[in-house]
């Protein structure tokens, strides 16, 4: 008899990513008695420093920012009732095109095989039934998100395990709604140039291509509080501006594309563990 608990593993790039894309499912499945494992690949050192000081500006100390963000991440995990936090602690690579992309030791510069080998150890230790990470474009082209996808898929290929595997996404209909809400709450949304607008239009997927819609409305408060735990990055976390109730209304469903499955569960599905219980 296998008495190992059902297990969800989410592989994310930075502290706070766990709350934005998967805070609802982490909280929901923890409440259902499922073991939840969060793997955070980078130290978040390219985030804002105290007072909102930006990377590269005088007074920005990546090591101090990383320590602060580690503490915030632990607080977020406490809110979401994450069973185990695993930090790979690669240096944050910053946004695409930043000098940090080329820094020795950055996640973006790490050979995929090296990162995958470390993740293989965690896959063997926890034997997840479900693995969640980003799509091949890191959802919006962030280098560390892209690298998280690469090491996750490579690690899975290096093991004999066959968990259900999902990539986070958003329905295009919701992306349009996000834009409307951002303007409603006074976000400084500049008109993008045509190339940038075309790239933004490719974020997410047409609704009919999304395989999995998980209702996490009951856990909207936890998701909001988990995001709020990352207080140092509040300037960049737009969703905190709208308050808990509106946030839950807008962010109460988390969506995914199923890219690996051996259960034969029918799609569209409303549970990452469909076919496993």
Short mmCIF file of C-alpha atoms in Angstrom, two decimals:
data_model
loop_
_atom_site.label_atom_id
_atom_site.label_comp_id
_atom_site.label_asym_id
_atom_site.label_seq_id
_atom_site.Cartn_x
_atom_site.Cartn_y
_atom_site.Cartn_z
CA UNK A 1 0.00 0.00 0.00
CA UNK A 2 1.27 3.46 -0.87
CA UNK A 3 0.42 5.80 1.98
CA UNK A 4 2.21 8.79 0.45
CA UNK A 5 -0.14 11.79 0.42
CA UNK A 6 -1.32 13.29 -2.84
CA UNK A 7 1.23 15.98 -3.66
CA UNK A 8 1.26 19.19 -5.68
CA UNK A 9 4.60 20.76 -6.68
CA UNK A 10 4.68 24.31 -8.06
CA UNK A 11 7.93 25.49 -9.65
CA UNK A 12 8.21 29.29 -9.67
CA UNK A 13 10.88 31.80 -10.57
CA UNK A 14 10.76 34.48 -7.84
CA UNK A 15 9.35 35.19 -4.41
CA UNK A 16 5.75 36.47 -4.99
CA UNK A 17 5.17 34.43 -8.17
CA UNK A 18 3.69 31.65 -6.05
CA UNK A 19 0.90 33.95 -4.90
CA UNK A 20 0.11 35.61 -8.23
CA UNK A 21 -0.37 32.55 -10.40
CA UNK A 22 -1.02 29.68 -8.01
CA UNK A 23 -1.94 31.17 -4.63
CA UNK A 24 -5.48 29.93 -5.00
CA UNK A 25 -4.64 26.32 -5.82
CA UNK A 26 -1.91 26.15 -3.18
CA UNK A 27 -4.38 27.31 -0.53
CA UNK A 28 -7.26 25.19 -1.82
CA UNK A 29 -5.37 21.95 -2.05
CA UNK A 30 -3.66 22.47 1.31
CA UNK A 31 -7.15 22.86 2.82
CA UNK A 32 -8.14 19.58 1.16
CA UNK A 33 -5.27 17.75 2.86
CA UNK A 34 -3.00 17.61 -0.17
CA UNK A 35 0.72 18.12 0.44
CA UNK A 36 1.95 21.28 -1.32
CA UNK A 37 5.55 21.83 -2.34
CA UNK A 38 6.82 25.20 -3.57
CA UNK A 39 10.11 25.39 -5.44
CA UNK A 40 11.37 28.97 -5.87
CA UNK A 41 14.26 29.12 -8.32
CA UNK A 42 15.80 32.58 -7.70
CA UNK A 43 16.56 34.81 -4.74
CA UNK A 44 14.54 37.76 -6.06
CA UNK A 45 17.55 40.08 -5.73
CA UNK A 46 16.45 42.18 -8.73
CA UNK A 47 13.31 43.27 -6.92
CA UNK A 48 12.75 46.69 -5.36
CA UNK A 49 14.78 47.60 -2.31
CA UNK A 50 13.55 49.54 0.75
CA UNK A 51 11.75 52.72 -0.26
CA UNK A 52 11.22 51.37 -3.76
CA UNK A 53 14.85 51.79 -4.84
CA UNK A 54 15.32 50.07 -8.20
CA UNK A 55 18.03 47.64 -9.32
CA UNK A 56 21.07 49.54 -10.53
CA UNK A 57 20.19 52.68 -8.59
CA UNK A 58 22.35 53.93 -5.71
CA UNK A 59 21.47 52.14 -2.51
CA UNK A 60 20.11 48.98 -4.13
CA UNK A 61 21.76 45.99 -2.43
CA UNK A 62 20.76 42.72 -4.15
CA UNK A 63 21.89 40.60 -1.20
CA UNK A 64 19.82 42.62 1.26
CA UNK A 65 16.82 42.54 -1.10
CA UNK A 66 17.16 38.76 -1.43
CA UNK A 67 17.17 38.32 2.35
CA UNK A 68 14.12 40.55 2.73
CA UNK A 69 12.27 38.71 -0.01
CA UNK A 70 13.12 35.33 1.51
CA UNK A 71 11.41 36.45 4.72
CA UNK A 72 8.40 37.67 2.76
CA UNK A 73 8.25 34.38 0.86
CA UNK A 74 8.21 32.43 4.10
CA UNK A 75 5.36 34.62 5.35
CA UNK A 76 3.43 34.01 2.11
CA UNK A 77 3.93 30.25 2.46
CA UNK A 78 2.58 30.45 5.99
CA UNK A 79 -0.56 32.19 4.71
CA UNK A 80 -1.05 29.64 1.92
CA UNK A 81 -0.27 26.69 4.23
CA UNK A 82 2.49 25.45 1.92
CA UNK A 83 3.84 22.19 3.31
CA UNK A 84 7.45 22.57 2.15
CA UNK A 85 9.41 25.47 0.62
CA UNK A 86 12.50 24.61 -1.42
CA UNK A 87 14.82 27.41 -2.57
CA UNK A 88 17.26 26.84 -5.44
CA UNK A 89 18.71 30.31 -4.69
CA UNK A 90 19.98 31.19 -8.15
CA UNK A 91 20.64 34.89 -8.67
CA UNK A 92 17.66 36.78 -10.07
CA UNK A 93 18.25 37.52 -13.77
CA UNK A 94 16.05 40.61 -13.95
CA UNK A 95 13.80 41.44 -16.88
CA UNK A 96 14.76 40.46 -20.42
CA UNK A 97 17.57 42.72 -21.66
CA UNK A 98 18.81 43.76 -18.21
CA UNK A 99 22.56 43.47 -17.49
CA UNK A 100 21.70 40.92 -14.78
CA UNK A 101 20.80 38.48 -17.58
CA UNK A 102 24.52 38.01 -18.26
CA UNK A 103 25.78 37.94 -14.68
CA UNK A 104 27.68 34.79 -13.71
CA UNK A 105 25.52 32.67 -11.45
CA UNK A 106 22.26 34.16 -12.68
CA UNK A 107 19.47 31.70 -13.30
CA UNK A 108 19.35 32.68 -16.98
CA UNK A 109 23.05 31.79 -17.35
CA UNK A 110 22.72 28.47 -15.52
CA UNK A 111 22.94 25.43 -17.82
CA UNK A 112 19.51 23.82 -18.02
CA UNK A 113 21.01 20.43 -17.20
CA UNK A 114 22.42 21.77 -13.94
CA UNK A 115 19.14 23.29 -12.77
CA UNK A 116 17.23 20.20 -13.92
CA UNK A 117 19.52 17.88 -11.96
CA UNK A 118 18.75 19.79 -8.76
CA UNK A 119 15.04 19.65 -9.48
CA UNK A 120 15.27 15.90 -10.16
CA UNK A 121 16.41 15.45 -6.56
CA UNK A 122 13.26 17.21 -5.36
CA UNK A 123 11.02 15.24 -7.73
CA UNK A 124 12.45 12.00 -6.34
CA UNK A 125 12.12 13.18 -2.75
CA UNK A 126 8.52 14.39 -2.96
CA UNK A 127 7.14 12.28 -5.87
CA UNK A 128 4.49 14.84 -6.85
CA UNK A 129 1.27 13.73 -8.48
CA UNK A 130 0.84 17.16 -10.10
CA UNK A 131 3.54 19.60 -11.23
CA UNK A 132 2.77 23.20 -12.18
CA UNK A 133 5.10 25.70 -13.86
CA UNK A 134 5.06 28.31 -16.65
CA UNK A 135 4.71 27.82 -20.38
CA UNK A 136 7.67 27.92 -22.77
CA UNK A 137 7.50 31.72 -23.00
CA UNK A 138 7.36 32.13 -19.23
CA UNK A 139 3.83 33.52 -19.72
CA UNK A 140 5.15 36.97 -20.69
CA UNK A 141 8.77 36.47 -21.73
CA UNK A 142 10.57 36.84 -18.40
CA UNK A 143 13.92 35.02 -18.64
CA UNK A 144 13.66 33.39 -15.22
CA UNK A 145 10.15 32.16 -15.96
CA UNK A 146 11.35 30.70 -19.26
CA UNK A 147 14.25 29.02 -17.46
CA UNK A 148 11.89 27.60 -14.82
CA UNK A 149 9.90 25.95 -17.61
CA UNK A 150 13.07 24.59 -19.19
CA UNK A 151 14.50 23.03 -16.05
CA UNK A 152 11.12 21.61 -15.03
CA UNK A 153 10.46 19.91 -18.34
CA UNK A 154 14.06 18.68 -18.55
CA UNK A 155 13.90 17.31 -15.00
CA UNK A 156 10.66 15.47 -15.73
CA UNK A 157 12.28 13.92 -18.81
CA UNK A 158 15.16 12.71 -16.62
CA UNK A 159 12.91 10.74 -14.25
CA UNK A 160 10.58 7.81 -14.66
CA UNK A 161 7.82 9.74 -12.89
CA UNK A 162 4.64 10.59 -14.78
CA UNK A 163 2.80 13.28 -12.83
CA UNK A 164 0.10 15.39 -14.40
CA UNK A 165 1.90 18.50 -15.64
CA UNK A 166 0.33 21.92 -16.08
CA UNK A 167 1.45 25.29 -17.38
CA UNK A 168 -0.12 28.40 -15.90
CA UNK A 169 -2.01 30.62 -18.31
CA UNK A 170 -4.84 33.14 -18.52
CA UNK A 171 -7.84 33.27 -20.83
CA UNK A 172 -7.63 36.07 -23.37
CA UNK A 173 -11.08 37.24 -22.24
CA UNK A 174 -9.66 37.75 -18.74
CA UNK A 175 -6.60 39.57 -20.06
CA UNK A 176 -8.92 42.12 -21.68
CA UNK A 177 -10.74 42.50 -18.37
CA UNK A 178 -7.44 43.04 -16.56
CA UNK A 179 -6.70 46.00 -18.80
CA UNK A 180 -10.09 47.55 -18.07
CA UNK A 181 -9.67 47.09 -14.30
CA UNK A 182 -6.14 48.50 -14.32
CA UNK A 183 -7.43 51.67 -15.95
CA UNK A 184 -10.35 51.76 -13.52
CA UNK A 185 -7.98 51.72 -10.56
CA UNK A 186 -5.75 54.39 -12.01
CA UNK A 187 -2.83 52.32 -13.19
CA UNK A 188 -0.43 54.28 -15.38
CA UNK A 189 -1.05 52.26 -18.54
CA UNK A 190 0.79 53.83 -21.44
CA UNK A 191 -0.21 53.14 -25.01
CA UNK A 192 2.21 50.43 -26.24
CA UNK A 193 3.95 50.62 -29.58
CA UNK A 194 2.58 48.26 -32.28
CA UNK A 195 5.22 45.56 -31.70
CA UNK A 196 4.64 45.58 -27.95
CA UNK A 197 0.88 45.57 -28.43
CA UNK A 198 1.16 42.55 -30.72
CA UNK A 199 3.28 40.74 -28.13
CA UNK A 200 0.80 41.57 -25.36
CA UNK A 201 -2.02 40.23 -27.51
CA UNK A 202 -0.27 36.84 -27.53
CA UNK A 203 -0.20 36.56 -23.72
CA UNK A 204 -2.55 33.90 -22.43
CA UNK A 205 -4.70 31.65 -24.59
CA UNK A 206 -8.09 31.70 -26.29
CA UNK A 207 -10.60 30.48 -23.73
CA UNK A 208 -11.35 27.31 -25.67
CA UNK A 209 -7.69 26.18 -25.50
CA UNK A 210 -7.56 26.24 -21.70
CA UNK A 211 -7.93 22.72 -20.32
CA UNK A 212 -8.33 23.39 -16.62
CA UNK A 213 -10.36 25.99 -14.70
CA UNK A 214 -10.01 25.73 -10.92
CA UNK A 215 -12.44 27.66 -8.72
CA UNK A 216 -10.44 29.18 -5.85
CA UNK A 217 -12.95 31.87 -4.87
CA UNK A 218 -13.18 30.58 -1.31
CA UNK A 219 -9.44 31.15 -0.93
CA UNK A 220 -9.30 34.64 -2.46
CA UNK A 221 -8.60 36.19 0.91
CA UNK A 222 -5.60 33.93 1.49
CA UNK A 223 -4.29 34.66 -1.99
CA UNK A 224 -4.64 38.40 -1.39
CA UNK A 225 -2.88 38.14 1.98
CA UNK A 226 -0.08 36.06 0.44
CA UNK A 227 0.51 38.78 -2.13
CA UNK A 228 0.37 41.40 0.59
CA UNK A 229 3.09 39.51 2.47
CA UNK A 230 5.44 40.64 -0.31
CA UNK A 231 5.15 44.21 0.93
CA UNK A 232 8.53 45.34 -0.41
CA UNK A 233 7.26 44.76 -3.95
CA UNK A 234 3.90 46.47 -3.38
CA UNK A 235 4.61 49.09 -6.02
CA UNK A 236 4.77 46.32 -8.62
CA UNK A 237 1.83 44.27 -7.35
CA UNK A 238 -1.05 46.11 -8.97
CA UNK A 239 -3.70 43.72 -7.69
CA UNK A 240 -3.30 44.92 -4.10
CA UNK A 241 -4.81 48.27 -5.08
CA UNK A 242 -8.26 46.86 -5.68
CA UNK A 243 -8.91 45.48 -2.20
CA UNK A 244 -9.72 41.96 -1.08
CA UNK A 245 -13.32 41.75 -2.35
CA UNK A 246 -12.69 43.03 -5.87
CA UNK A 247 -9.48 41.02 -6.05
CA UNK A 248 -11.33 37.81 -5.23
CA UNK A 249 -14.01 38.62 -7.79
CA UNK A 250 -11.42 39.08 -10.52
CA UNK A 251 -8.89 36.42 -9.46
CA UNK A 252 -11.21 33.69 -8.16
CA UNK A 253 -10.47 31.19 -10.92
CA UNK A 254 -6.97 29.96 -11.78
CA UNK A 255 -6.43 28.51 -15.24
CA UNK A 256 -3.97 26.03 -16.70
CA UNK A 257 -3.05 24.02 -19.75
CA UNK A 258 -2.50 20.32 -19.14
CA UNK A 259 0.60 19.20 -21.03
CA UNK A 260 1.20 15.73 -19.54
CA UNK A 261 -1.37 13.23 -18.31
CA UNK A 262 -1.73 9.50 -17.82
CA UNK A 263 -5.12 9.54 -16.06
CA UNK A 264 -7.32 10.10 -19.09
CA UNK A 265 -9.35 12.67 -17.17
CA UNK A 266 -11.74 14.45 -19.53
CA UNK A 267 -11.00 18.08 -20.37
CA UNK A 268 -12.00 20.73 -19.72
CA UNK A 269 -11.55 19.83 -16.07
CA UNK A 270 -12.05 21.79 -12.85
CA UNK A 271 -9.52 20.01 -10.65
CA UNK A 272 -5.76 19.55 -11.07
CA UNK A 273 -6.21 16.18 -9.37
CA UNK A 274 -9.01 14.94 -11.65
CA UNK A 275 -8.41 11.26 -12.28
CA UNK A 276 -6.16 10.89 -9.25
CA UNK A 277 -8.81 10.69 -6.49
#
